[in-house]
Amino acid sequence: MKINSNKILVLLLTVVALSGCRKYLDINSDPSSPQKPDLASLFTPATSIMSKMMSLDVITAGQYTQMYSSISNGENFDVHGGNAGGASANALWRSFYAQQGSSINLIVKQGIIEEKWDYVGAAIALRAWGLQMTTDFFGEMPYKQAWSDNQYTFTYDSQEEIYNAIDSLCLVALDYLSRNDGSVNSTAMARGDRVYGGDRSKWIKFVYGIRARRMQHLSNKPNYNADSAISFVDRSFTSNADNFLITHTATRNDDTNPFGPARDNLTSRRQGRFITQLLDGTTFFGNTNSTSRDPRLRAMLSASPDTSTLTTNMPTFNGGFRFIVPTAGDPNSGAAAQISPVTGLPTNAAYRQRPSTFYGDSAIVNPAINNFSASIGKFIFRNNAPFAVMAYHELQFIKAEAAFRKGNISVAHSAYQNAIRTHIDFVNFFNLGANPSIPAITTVQRDAYMTSAAVKQTPALLTLTDIMLQKYIGDFGWNIMEAWTDMRRYHYFDVDDATALPVYRGYLIPLYSTNNQGPKPAYRYRPTNFSEFDWNLEELRKLGALNIDYHTYEMWFSKP
């Protein structure tokens, strides 16, 4: 199969610069050590690290989107204060360039030598995915020179160039994944492919999912093409069976879900007001009566021990689902547990009125730090829960938005309803095996919700707000980067013409950090001080990345 000159150019950016990897290959001078890397042993960690890339740094973007907030009053990310000096949020940068990046470079180089085009195509797909994640987090970044040999400073490429490279990489990946010559072998690839077991057809669907995301991110651009976004979705996942999942066995820290209680990465954060009120009936119904509550509420969020005392973090009776207001934190965070000698339960009222952790109802504190018991926790917040990198319902929401923008409201409505329904299945899947078990959302509960006023019943009633709010619910917890990208595309507060209200109705930023030099929300992160403040300071200066409000500089992708 021929690859045109543009694809070859991009491939060269990915492969020829791999002369910088000689140092990694040449260090194996010990005769007892392998001189040729085994592709399976490289590919498995290149995929397993994806859950780390989607979680550790992106936790703070979850505060920007108010999926959750810190128990500390006015914590920096709750008020959109940015990662000053690049001191925090460096795991994604390090993973993309030094950890996953190095593995991909070796896979591509050795895979071409061995004509293992399946490995090569999947590795280039991972490069496209990682590039999309990283540029959407940081903006401008080194790409063309990223893995050049004997180079210590690196020129930053524009986000526009990087977005173009992402799609070109996808095209190259598709070419390789479609080849049947050489040493392509699904059984051999399955040794390293813990996601799809060597099934290239699913990797091809994943690549089209990347292309769909990328195209939809450009919705504010004149070259945005809704037809292309819809076409990419239609060639991508066809059901939840295609979901890209990173498995975790939860036997030790490195193979445990980063959002599980053992890793303790979310212990200072609780569910935010915005997500809670989307699920408890406040936003869609204007009340929190039991009939107004989304059946996903109990399955996704955690109830407080005190379900019946109204306070500022539970202003209405919603079943006990308290939340954190970004500028208030948890006013009872200092309350100590007073245990009843009879029941063994805490009796202190202030303690019982704290929002629970994500790990279970009434779990005021993390119940299992460093406890790698597999099933502890709930929903995606379990030690052995797989981490979703891409899911069918997300792509259906992309199709719904694209079709709505195109004016094909019938297609938009069908995709929107399909996305909600299959997200409910997604939630049920993630609660299988939870301890204590979370009752599945029944077909009766699902159908009652799908026919309620929370879900628009006819195409004529559908609005952009309906699509984006339901997509936000579908992204909760696992797909934080995509949710943040969507909110930035709509500049947080863009108005839906059909309602004359913000698309993200109910979302508020009560207070902005003084770092922002005005009421300006966060759009990006500073590159990490892991390397850039030591070696690339002049490049940062050119970007304005040394300015205190750099994190508020709008991204290229969200500009008209």
Coordinates of C-alpha atoms in Angstrom, one line a residue:
M1 CA 0.0 0.0 0.0
K2 CA 1.4 3.4 -1.0
I3 CA 1.8 6.2 1.5
N4 CA 1.7 9.6 0.0
S5 CA 4.5 12.2 0.5
N6 CA 2.6 14.1 3.2
K7 CA 2.3 10.9 5.2
I8 CA 5.9 10.1 4.7
L9 CA 6.9 13.5 6.0
V10 CA 4.9 13.0 9.2
L11 CA 6.2 9.5 9.5
L12 CA 9.8 10.8 9.2
L13 CA 9.0 13.2 12.1
T14 CA 8.1 10.2 14.1
V15 CA 10.7 7.7 13.0
V16 CA 13.8 9.3 11.4
A17 CA 14.3 11.5 14.5
L18 CA 14.6 8.2 16.4
S19 CA 18.3 8.4 15.9
G20 CA 18.0 9.9 19.4
C21 CA 17.0 6.5 20.6
R22 CA 20.4 4.9 19.8
K23 CA 21.6 5.7 23.3
Y24 CA 18.8 3.5 24.6
L25 CA 19.7 0.6 22.3
D26 CA 23.5 0.9 22.6
I27 CA 23.5 0.6 26.4
N28 CA 22.7 -3.1 26.1
S29 CA 26.3 -4.0 25.7
D30 CA 26.1 -6.8 28.3
P31 CA 26.1 -10.1 26.3
S32 CA 23.5 -11.4 28.8
S33 CA 21.1 -8.6 27.9
P34 CA 19.0 -8.5 24.8
Q35 CA 20.3 -6.3 21.9
K36 CA 16.9 -6.3 20.1
P37 CA 13.8 -5.0 21.9
D38 CA 10.9 -7.3 22.2
L39 CA 7.9 -5.5 20.8
A40 CA 5.4 -7.2 23.1
S41 CA 7.4 -6.1 26.2
L42 CA 7.5 -2.5 24.9
F43 CA 3.9 -2.3 23.8
T44 CA 2.2 -3.4 27.1
P45 CA 3.7 -0.6 29.2
A46 CA 3.1 1.9 26.4
T47 CA -0.6 1.2 26.7
S48 CA -0.8 0.7 30.5
I49 CA 0.7 4.1 31.2
M50 CA -2.3 5.7 29.5
S51 CA -4.4 5.6 32.7
K52 CA -1.7 7.6 34.4
M53 CA -1.6 10.1 31.6
M54 CA -5.4 10.6 31.8
S55 CA -5.5 10.9 35.6
L56 CA -2.7 12.2 37.7
D57 CA -2.3 15.7 36.2
V58 CA -5.8 15.8 34.8
I59 CA -7.2 15.6 38.4
T60 CA -6.7 19.3 38.7
A61 CA -8.6 19.9 35.4
G62 CA -11.5 18.1 37.1
Q63 CA -11.6 21.0 39.5
Y64 CA -11.7 23.5 36.6
T65 CA -14.7 21.6 35.3
Q66 CA -16.2 21.2 38.8
M67 CA -16.6 17.5 38.5
Y68 CA -15.1 17.7 41.9
S69 CA -13.5 20.3 44.2
S70 CA -11.0 20.3 47.1
I71 CA -12.0 20.1 50.7
S72 CA -9.7 23.1 51.3
N73 CA -11.4 26.5 51.1
G74 CA -10.4 28.3 47.8
E75 CA -7.9 25.7 46.7
N76 CA -5.8 27.0 43.8
F77 CA -7.3 24.9 41.0
D78 CA -10.9 25.5 42.2
V79 CA -10.3 29.2 41.6
H80 CA -8.6 28.5 38.2
G81 CA -5.2 29.6 39.6
G82 CA -3.0 27.5 37.3
N83 CA 0.2 25.5 37.9
A84 CA 2.5 28.4 38.7
G85 CA 6.1 27.7 37.7
G86 CA 5.2 24.3 36.2
A87 CA 5.7 22.8 39.7
S88 CA 2.6 20.6 39.5
A89 CA 1.1 18.8 36.6
N90 CA 4.2 17.2 35.2
A91 CA 3.3 13.6 34.9
L92 CA 1.6 13.9 31.5
W93 CA 4.6 15.8 30.0
R94 CA 7.0 13.3 31.4
S95 CA 4.9 10.3 30.3
F96 CA 4.3 11.5 26.8
Y97 CA 8.0 12.4 26.0
A98 CA 10.1 10.2 28.2
Q99 CA 8.1 7.1 29.1
Q100 CA 5.4 6.3 26.5
G101 CA 7.3 8.3 23.9
S102 CA 10.5 6.3 24.1
S103 CA 8.7 3.0 24.0
I104 CA 6.7 4.1 20.9
N105 CA 9.9 5.2 19.2
L106 CA 11.5 1.8 19.7
I107 CA 8.4 -0.1 18.6
V108 CA 8.1 1.9 15.4
K109 CA 11.8 1.6 14.6
Q110 CA 12.1 -2.2 15.3
G111 CA 8.6 -2.9 13.9
I112 CA 9.6 -1.5 10.6
I113 CA 12.7 -3.5 10.5
E114 CA 10.7 -6.7 11.3
E115 CA 7.8 -5.7 9.1
K116 CA 5.4 -6.0 12.0
W117 CA 3.0 -3.5 10.6
D118 CA 0.3 -4.2 13.1
Y119 CA 2.6 -3.1 16.0
V120 CA 3.8 -0.1 14.0
G121 CA 0.3 1.1 13.2
A122 CA -0.9 0.7 16.8
A123 CA 2.2 2.5 18.1
I124 CA 1.6 5.4 15.8
A125 CA -2.0 5.5 16.9
L126 CA -0.8 5.8 20.5
R127 CA 1.5 8.7 19.4
A128 CA -1.5 10.5 17.8
W129 CA -3.6 10.0 21.0
G130 CA -0.8 11.1 23.3
L131 CA -0.1 14.2 21.1
Q132 CA -3.8 15.1 21.3
M133 CA -3.9 14.7 25.0
T134 CA -0.7 16.7 25.6
T135 CA -1.4 19.6 23.3
D136 CA -4.9 20.0 24.7
F137 CA -3.4 20.3 28.1
F138 CA -0.4 22.5 27.4
G139 CA -0.9 24.1 24.0
E140 CA 2.3 24.8 22.1
M141 CA 4.9 22.1 22.7
P142 CA 8.0 20.6 21.0
Y143 CA 7.1 18.0 18.4
K144 CA 9.4 18.2 15.3
Q145 CA 12.5 18.2 17.4
A146 CA 11.1 16.3 20.4
W147 CA 13.3 13.2 20.0
S148 CA 16.2 14.6 18.2
D149 CA 19.7 13.3 19.1
N150 CA 22.3 15.4 21.0
Q151 CA 19.8 18.3 21.5
Y152 CA 19.1 20.0 24.8
T153 CA 16.8 22.8 23.8
F154 CA 13.8 22.3 21.7
T155 CA 11.7 24.7 19.5
Y156 CA 8.0 24.7 20.4
D157 CA 5.6 24.1 17.5
S158 CA 2.3 25.9 17.3
Q159 CA -0.9 24.0 18.3
E160 CA -2.2 24.4 14.7
E161 CA 0.9 22.5 13.4
I162 CA 0.4 19.8 16.1
Y163 CA -3.3 19.4 15.3
N164 CA -2.3 18.9 11.6
A165 CA 0.3 16.3 12.6
I166 CA -2.3 14.4 14.7
D167 CA -4.5 13.7 11.8
S168 CA -1.5 12.9 9.5
L169 CA -0.3 10.4 12.1
C170 CA -3.8 8.9 12.1
L171 CA -3.6 8.4 8.4
V172 CA -0.2 6.7 8.6
A173 CA -1.5 4.5 11.5
L174 CA -4.5 3.5 9.3
D175 CA -2.2 2.6 6.4
Y176 CA -0.1 0.3 8.6
L177 CA -3.0 -1.2 10.4
S178 CA -4.6 -2.1 7.1
R179 CA -1.5 -4.1 5.8
N180 CA -1.6 -7.9 5.7
D181 CA 1.9 -8.5 4.3
G182 CA 5.2 -8.8 6.1
S183 CA 5.1 -10.3 9.6
V184 CA 1.6 -9.2 10.6
N185 CA 0.3 -11.7 13.0
S186 CA -2.6 -11.2 15.4
T187 CA -1.4 -13.9 17.8
A188 CA 2.0 -12.4 18.1
M189 CA 0.5 -8.9 18.6
A190 CA -1.9 -10.2 21.3
R191 CA 1.2 -11.0 23.4
G192 CA 1.7 -7.3 23.9
D193 CA -1.8 -5.9 23.2
R194 CA -3.7 -6.1 26.5
V195 CA -6.4 -3.8 25.2
Y196 CA -7.7 -5.5 22.0
G197 CA -5.8 -8.8 22.0
G198 CA -4.2 -8.1 18.6
D199 CA -7.5 -7.2 16.9
R200 CA -6.5 -4.7 14.3
S201 CA -10.1 -3.9 13.3
K202 CA -10.6 -2.4 16.8
W203 CA -7.4 -0.4 16.6
I204 CA -8.6 1.0 13.3
K205 CA -11.9 2.0 15.1
F206 CA -9.8 3.7 17.8
V207 CA -7.9 5.7 15.3
Y208 CA -11.2 6.9 13.8
G209 CA -12.3 7.9 17.3
I210 CA -9.2 10.0 17.6
R211 CA -10.0 11.7 14.3
A212 CA -13.6 12.3 15.5
R213 CA -12.4 13.9 18.7
R214 CA -9.8 16.1 16.9
M215 CA -12.4 17.3 14.3
Q216 CA -14.9 18.2 16.9
H217 CA -12.4 20.1 18.9
L218 CA -12.2 22.4 15.9
S219 CA -15.9 23.4 16.0
N220 CA -15.0 27.1 16.2
K221 CA -12.7 27.0 13.2
P222 CA -13.8 27.9 9.6
N223 CA -12.5 24.5 8.4
Y224 CA -14.5 22.5 10.9
N225 CA -16.4 19.8 9.0
A226 CA -19.4 18.3 10.8
D227 CA -19.8 15.7 8.0
S228 CA -16.3 14.5 8.6
A229 CA -16.8 14.2 12.4
I230 CA -20.0 12.1 11.8
S231 CA -18.2 9.9 9.2
F232 CA -15.3 9.3 11.7
V233 CA -17.7 8.4 14.4
D234 CA -19.6 6.0 12.1
R235 CA -16.3 4.2 11.3
S236 CA -15.3 4.1 14.9
F237 CA -16.8 2.2 17.9
T238 CA -20.1 0.4 17.2
S239 CA -20.9 -0.6 20.8
N240 CA -19.5 -0.7 24.3
A241 CA -17.7 -3.9 23.3
D242 CA -15.2 -1.7 21.4
N243 CA -14.4 0.6 24.4
F244 CA -10.7 1.2 24.9
L245 CA -10.0 -0.1 28.5
I246 CA -6.8 -0.3 30.4
T247 CA -7.1 -3.2 32.8
H248 CA -5.8 -3.2 36.4
T249 CA -5.3 -6.3 38.5
A250 CA -4.8 -4.3 41.7
T251 CA -2.1 -6.4 43.2
R252 CA 0.3 -3.5 43.8
N253 CA 0.6 0.2 43.2
D254 CA 1.7 0.2 39.6
D255 CA -1.2 -2.1 38.4
T256 CA -3.9 -0.4 40.4
N257 CA -6.4 2.1 39.0
P258 CA -5.0 5.6 39.8
F259 CA -8.5 6.6 41.0
G260 CA -8.8 3.7 43.4
P261 CA -8.7 4.1 47.2
A262 CA -5.3 2.3 47.5
R263 CA -3.5 5.0 45.4
D264 CA -5.2 7.8 47.4
N265 CA -5.0 10.3 44.6
L266 CA -8.5 11.8 45.2
T267 CA -8.6 11.8 49.0
S268 CA -8.7 15.6 49.3
R269 CA -11.4 16.0 46.6
R270 CA -15.1 15.4 46.7
Q271 CA -17.9 15.6 44.2
G272 CA -18.6 19.1 42.9
R273 CA -21.8 21.0 42.9
F274 CA -22.2 21.1 39.1
I275 CA -22.1 17.3 38.6
T276 CA -24.2 16.7 41.7
Q277 CA -27.0 19.0 40.6
L278 CA -27.0 17.6 37.1
L279 CA -27.8 14.2 38.6
D280 CA -30.0 15.0 41.5
G281 CA -32.7 16.8 39.5
T282 CA -31.8 20.4 40.2
T283 CA -30.6 21.4 36.7
F284 CA -33.0 19.4 34.6
F285 CA -36.2 19.5 36.8
G286 CA -35.7 22.4 39.1
N287 CA -36.3 20.1 42.1
T288 CA -34.7 17.1 43.8
N289 CA -37.8 15.0 44.3
S290 CA -37.0 11.3 44.2
T291 CA -38.8 11.0 40.9
S292 CA -36.5 13.7 39.5
R293 CA -33.2 12.0 40.3
D294 CA -31.1 10.4 37.6
P295 CA -30.7 6.7 38.3
R296 CA -27.0 7.2 37.7
L297 CA -26.8 9.4 40.8
R298 CA -26.4 6.6 43.3
A299 CA -24.2 4.6 41.0
M300 CA -21.7 7.4 40.2
L301 CA -21.6 9.6 43.3
S302 CA -21.5 8.9 47.1
A303 CA -24.0 9.8 49.8
S304 CA -23.1 11.4 53.1
P305 CA -23.8 9.6 56.4
D306 CA -26.3 12.3 57.2
T307 CA -28.9 12.3 54.5
S308 CA -31.6 14.4 56.2
T309 CA -30.0 17.6 57.5
L310 CA -30.1 20.5 55.1
T311 CA -26.9 22.6 54.9
T312 CA -25.1 24.7 52.3
N313 CA -23.5 21.6 50.8
M314 CA -26.9 19.8 50.5
P315 CA -29.5 22.6 50.3
T316 CA -32.3 20.3 49.3
F317 CA -33.3 16.7 50.2
N318 CA -31.6 14.8 47.3
G319 CA -30.9 11.5 49.0
G320 CA -27.9 12.7 50.9
F321 CA -25.6 13.6 48.0
R322 CA -23.6 16.5 49.5
F323 CA -21.0 18.4 47.4
I324 CA -18.2 20.9 47.6
V325 CA -18.7 24.5 46.5
P326 CA -15.3 25.6 45.0
T327 CA -14.8 28.7 47.2
A328 CA -16.1 27.1 50.4
G329 CA -14.4 23.8 50.7
D330 CA -15.7 21.5 53.3
P331 CA -16.7 23.6 56.3
N332 CA -16.7 20.5 58.5
S333 CA -13.4 19.1 57.3
G334 CA -11.9 19.4 60.8
A335 CA -14.7 17.6 62.6
A336 CA -13.5 14.4 64.2
A337 CA -15.5 11.2 64.4
Q338 CA -17.2 10.5 67.7
I339 CA -18.1 6.8 67.6
S340 CA -21.1 5.4 69.4
P341 CA -20.1 2.4 71.6
V342 CA -23.5 0.8 70.7
T343 CA -23.7 1.1 67.0
G344 CA -20.0 1.7 66.2
L345 CA -21.1 4.6 63.9
P346 CA -20.0 8.3 64.1
T347 CA -22.5 10.4 66.0
N348 CA -20.9 13.9 65.7
A349 CA -23.3 15.9 63.5
A350 CA -20.7 18.0 61.8
Y351 CA -18.7 14.9 60.9
R352 CA -21.7 13.1 59.5
Q353 CA -22.5 16.1 57.3
R354 CA -19.3 16.0 55.4
P355 CA -19.4 14.9 51.7
S356 CA -18.2 11.3 51.3
T357 CA -15.2 10.2 49.3
F358 CA -15.7 8.8 45.9
Y359 CA -15.0 5.3 47.3
G360 CA -18.4 4.6 48.8
D361 CA -21.4 5.9 50.6
S362 CA -20.7 7.3 54.1
A363 CA -17.0 6.9 53.5
I364 CA -15.9 10.2 55.1
V365 CA -12.2 9.3 54.9
N366 CA -10.4 6.9 52.6
P367 CA -11.2 3.4 53.9
A368 CA -8.3 1.6 52.2
I369 CA -5.1 3.6 51.6
N370 CA -2.4 1.1 50.4
N371 CA -5.0 -1.7 50.6
F372 CA -4.9 -3.4 47.2
S373 CA -8.0 -5.5 47.7
A374 CA -9.3 -5.5 44.2
S375 CA -13.0 -4.6 44.6
I376 CA -12.9 -1.8 47.2
G377 CA -14.6 1.3 45.9
K378 CA -17.4 2.1 43.5
F379 CA -17.9 3.0 39.8
I380 CA -14.6 4.0 38.2
F381 CA -13.2 4.7 41.7
R382 CA -12.2 1.1 42.4
N383 CA -8.8 -0.5 42.7
N384 CA -9.4 -3.0 39.9
A385 CA -11.6 -0.9 37.7
P386 CA -10.4 -0.6 34.2
F387 CA -9.6 2.9 33.0
A388 CA -11.5 4.0 30.0
V389 CA -9.5 5.8 27.4
M390 CA -12.3 6.1 24.9
A391 CA -15.9 4.9 25.0
Y392 CA -18.8 4.4 22.6
H393 CA -21.2 6.8 24.3
E394 CA -18.7 9.6 24.1
L395 CA -18.4 9.2 20.3
Q396 CA -22.2 9.1 20.0
F397 CA -22.3 12.5 21.8
I398 CA -19.7 13.8 19.3
K399 CA -22.0 12.6 16.5
A400 CA -25.0 14.3 18.2
E401 CA -23.3 17.6 18.5
A402 CA -21.9 17.5 14.9
A403 CA -25.2 16.6 13.5
F404 CA -26.9 19.3 15.5
R405 CA -24.4 21.9 14.2
K406 CA -25.0 20.6 10.7
G407 CA -28.8 21.0 11.1
N408 CA -29.6 17.3 10.9
I409 CA -31.6 17.3 14.1
S410 CA -33.1 13.9 13.6
V411 CA -29.7 12.2 13.5
A412 CA -28.6 14.4 16.4
H413 CA -31.5 13.3 18.5
S414 CA -31.0 9.6 17.7
A415 CA -27.3 9.7 18.6
Y416 CA -28.1 11.8 21.8
Q417 CA -30.6 9.2 23.1
N418 CA -28.3 6.3 22.1
A419 CA -25.4 8.0 24.0
I420 CA -27.4 8.4 27.2
R421 CA -28.7 4.8 27.1
T422 CA -25.3 3.3 26.5
H423 CA -23.7 5.4 29.2
I424 CA -26.1 3.9 31.6
D425 CA -24.8 0.5 30.4
F426 CA -21.3 1.8 30.9
V427 CA -22.1 2.8 34.5
N428 CA -23.5 -0.7 35.2
F429 CA -20.4 -2.3 33.7
F430 CA -18.1 -0.3 36.0
N431 CA -20.1 -1.2 39.1
L432 CA -19.9 -4.9 38.5
G433 CA -17.8 -6.5 41.3
A434 CA -17.9 -3.4 43.5
N435 CA -17.6 -4.1 47.3
P436 CA -20.2 -3.5 48.7
S437 CA -22.0 -4.2 45.4
I438 CA -23.9 -1.3 43.8
P439 CA -27.3 -2.4 42.6
A440 CA -27.4 -2.2 38.8
I441 CA -29.6 0.4 37.2
T442 CA -32.6 -1.7 36.1
T443 CA -34.2 -1.6 32.7
V444 CA -37.3 -0.1 34.3
Q445 CA -35.2 2.7 35.9
R446 CA -33.4 3.3 32.7
D447 CA -36.6 3.5 30.6
A448 CA -38.3 5.7 33.1
Y449 CA -35.4 8.2 32.9
M450 CA -35.2 8.0 29.1
T451 CA -38.9 8.9 28.9
S452 CA -38.6 11.7 31.5
A453 CA -38.3 15.4 31.0
A454 CA -34.6 15.2 31.6
V455 CA -34.2 13.6 28.1
K456 CA -35.7 15.4 25.1
Q457 CA -38.3 13.2 23.6
T458 CA -38.5 14.7 20.1
P459 CA -35.9 16.2 17.7
A460 CA -37.8 19.5 17.8
L461 CA -37.2 19.9 21.5
L462 CA -33.4 19.1 21.4
T463 CA -30.9 21.9 22.2
L464 CA -27.1 22.1 22.2
T465 CA -27.3 22.4 26.0
D466 CA -29.1 19.0 26.2
I467 CA -26.3 17.4 24.3
M468 CA -23.4 19.0 26.1
L469 CA -24.8 18.5 29.6
Q470 CA -25.5 14.9 29.0
K471 CA -22.0 14.4 27.5
Y472 CA -20.5 16.1 30.6
I473 CA -22.3 13.5 32.7
G474 CA -21.0 10.7 30.4
D475 CA -17.4 12.1 30.8
F476 CA -17.6 12.4 34.5
G477 CA -14.5 11.1 36.3
W478 CA -12.8 9.3 33.5
N479 CA -12.8 11.6 30.5
I480 CA -11.9 14.8 32.2
M481 CA -9.7 16.1 29.4
E482 CA -12.5 15.8 26.9
A483 CA -14.9 17.5 29.2
W484 CA -12.5 20.4 29.8
T485 CA -11.8 20.7 26.1
D486 CA -15.6 20.9 25.5
M487 CA -16.0 23.6 28.1
R488 CA -13.1 25.6 26.6
R489 CA -14.6 25.3 23.1
Y490 CA -17.7 27.0 24.6
H491 CA -15.5 29.4 26.6
Y492 CA -17.2 28.1 29.7
F493 CA -20.1 30.6 29.4
D494 CA -21.1 30.7 25.7
V495 CA -24.9 31.1 25.3
D496 CA -27.1 28.5 23.7
D497 CA -29.2 30.5 21.2
A498 CA -32.2 28.3 21.8
T499 CA -32.4 29.0 25.5
A500 CA -30.6 32.4 25.8
L501 CA -28.8 30.7 28.7
P502 CA -25.2 29.4 28.9
V503 CA -24.7 26.0 27.2
Y504 CA -23.3 24.8 30.5
R505 CA -26.3 25.9 32.4
G506 CA -25.7 26.1 36.2
Y507 CA -21.9 26.2 35.9
L508 CA -20.4 29.1 37.9
I509 CA -16.9 30.3 38.9
P510 CA -17.6 32.1 42.1
L511 CA -14.1 33.5 42.5
Y512 CA -11.0 33.8 40.4
S513 CA -7.4 33.6 41.6
T514 CA -5.4 36.8 41.7
N515 CA -3.0 35.0 39.4
N516 CA -5.5 35.4 36.6
Q517 CA -5.3 39.2 36.7
G518 CA -9.0 39.5 36.1
P519 CA -12.1 37.3 35.8
K520 CA -10.4 34.9 33.3
P521 CA -10.8 31.2 33.4
A522 CA -8.0 28.6 32.9
Y523 CA -7.3 27.4 29.4
R524 CA -3.9 25.7 29.6
Y525 CA -1.1 24.5 31.9
R526 CA 2.4 25.7 32.0
P527 CA 5.0 23.2 30.6
T528 CA 6.6 21.2 33.4
N529 CA 9.6 22.3 35.4
F530 CA 10.7 18.7 35.1
S531 CA 12.7 20.0 32.1
E532 CA 11.4 23.1 30.5
F533 CA 12.3 25.7 33.1
D534 CA 15.9 24.4 33.1
W535 CA 16.5 23.8 29.4
N536 CA 13.9 25.7 27.4
L537 CA 13.4 28.9 29.3
E538 CA 13.8 31.1 26.3
E539 CA 11.2 29.2 24.4
L540 CA 8.8 29.7 27.4
R541 CA 9.6 33.4 27.4
K542 CA 8.6 33.6 23.7
L543 CA 5.2 32.0 24.5
G544 CA 4.6 34.2 27.4
A545 CA 4.7 31.2 29.6
L546 CA 6.6 33.0 32.3
N547 CA 3.7 35.5 32.8
I548 CA 1.6 35.0 35.9
D549 CA -1.6 34.7 33.9
Y550 CA -0.3 32.4 31.1
H551 CA -2.7 29.6 32.1
T552 CA -5.6 31.9 31.1
Y553 CA -4.3 32.3 27.5
E554 CA -6.9 30.9 25.2
M555 CA -5.9 27.8 23.2
W556 CA -5.7 27.9 19.4
F557 CA -8.2 25.2 19.0
S558 CA -10.9 27.2 20.8
K559 CA -10.4 30.4 18.9
P560 CA -12.5 31.3 15.8

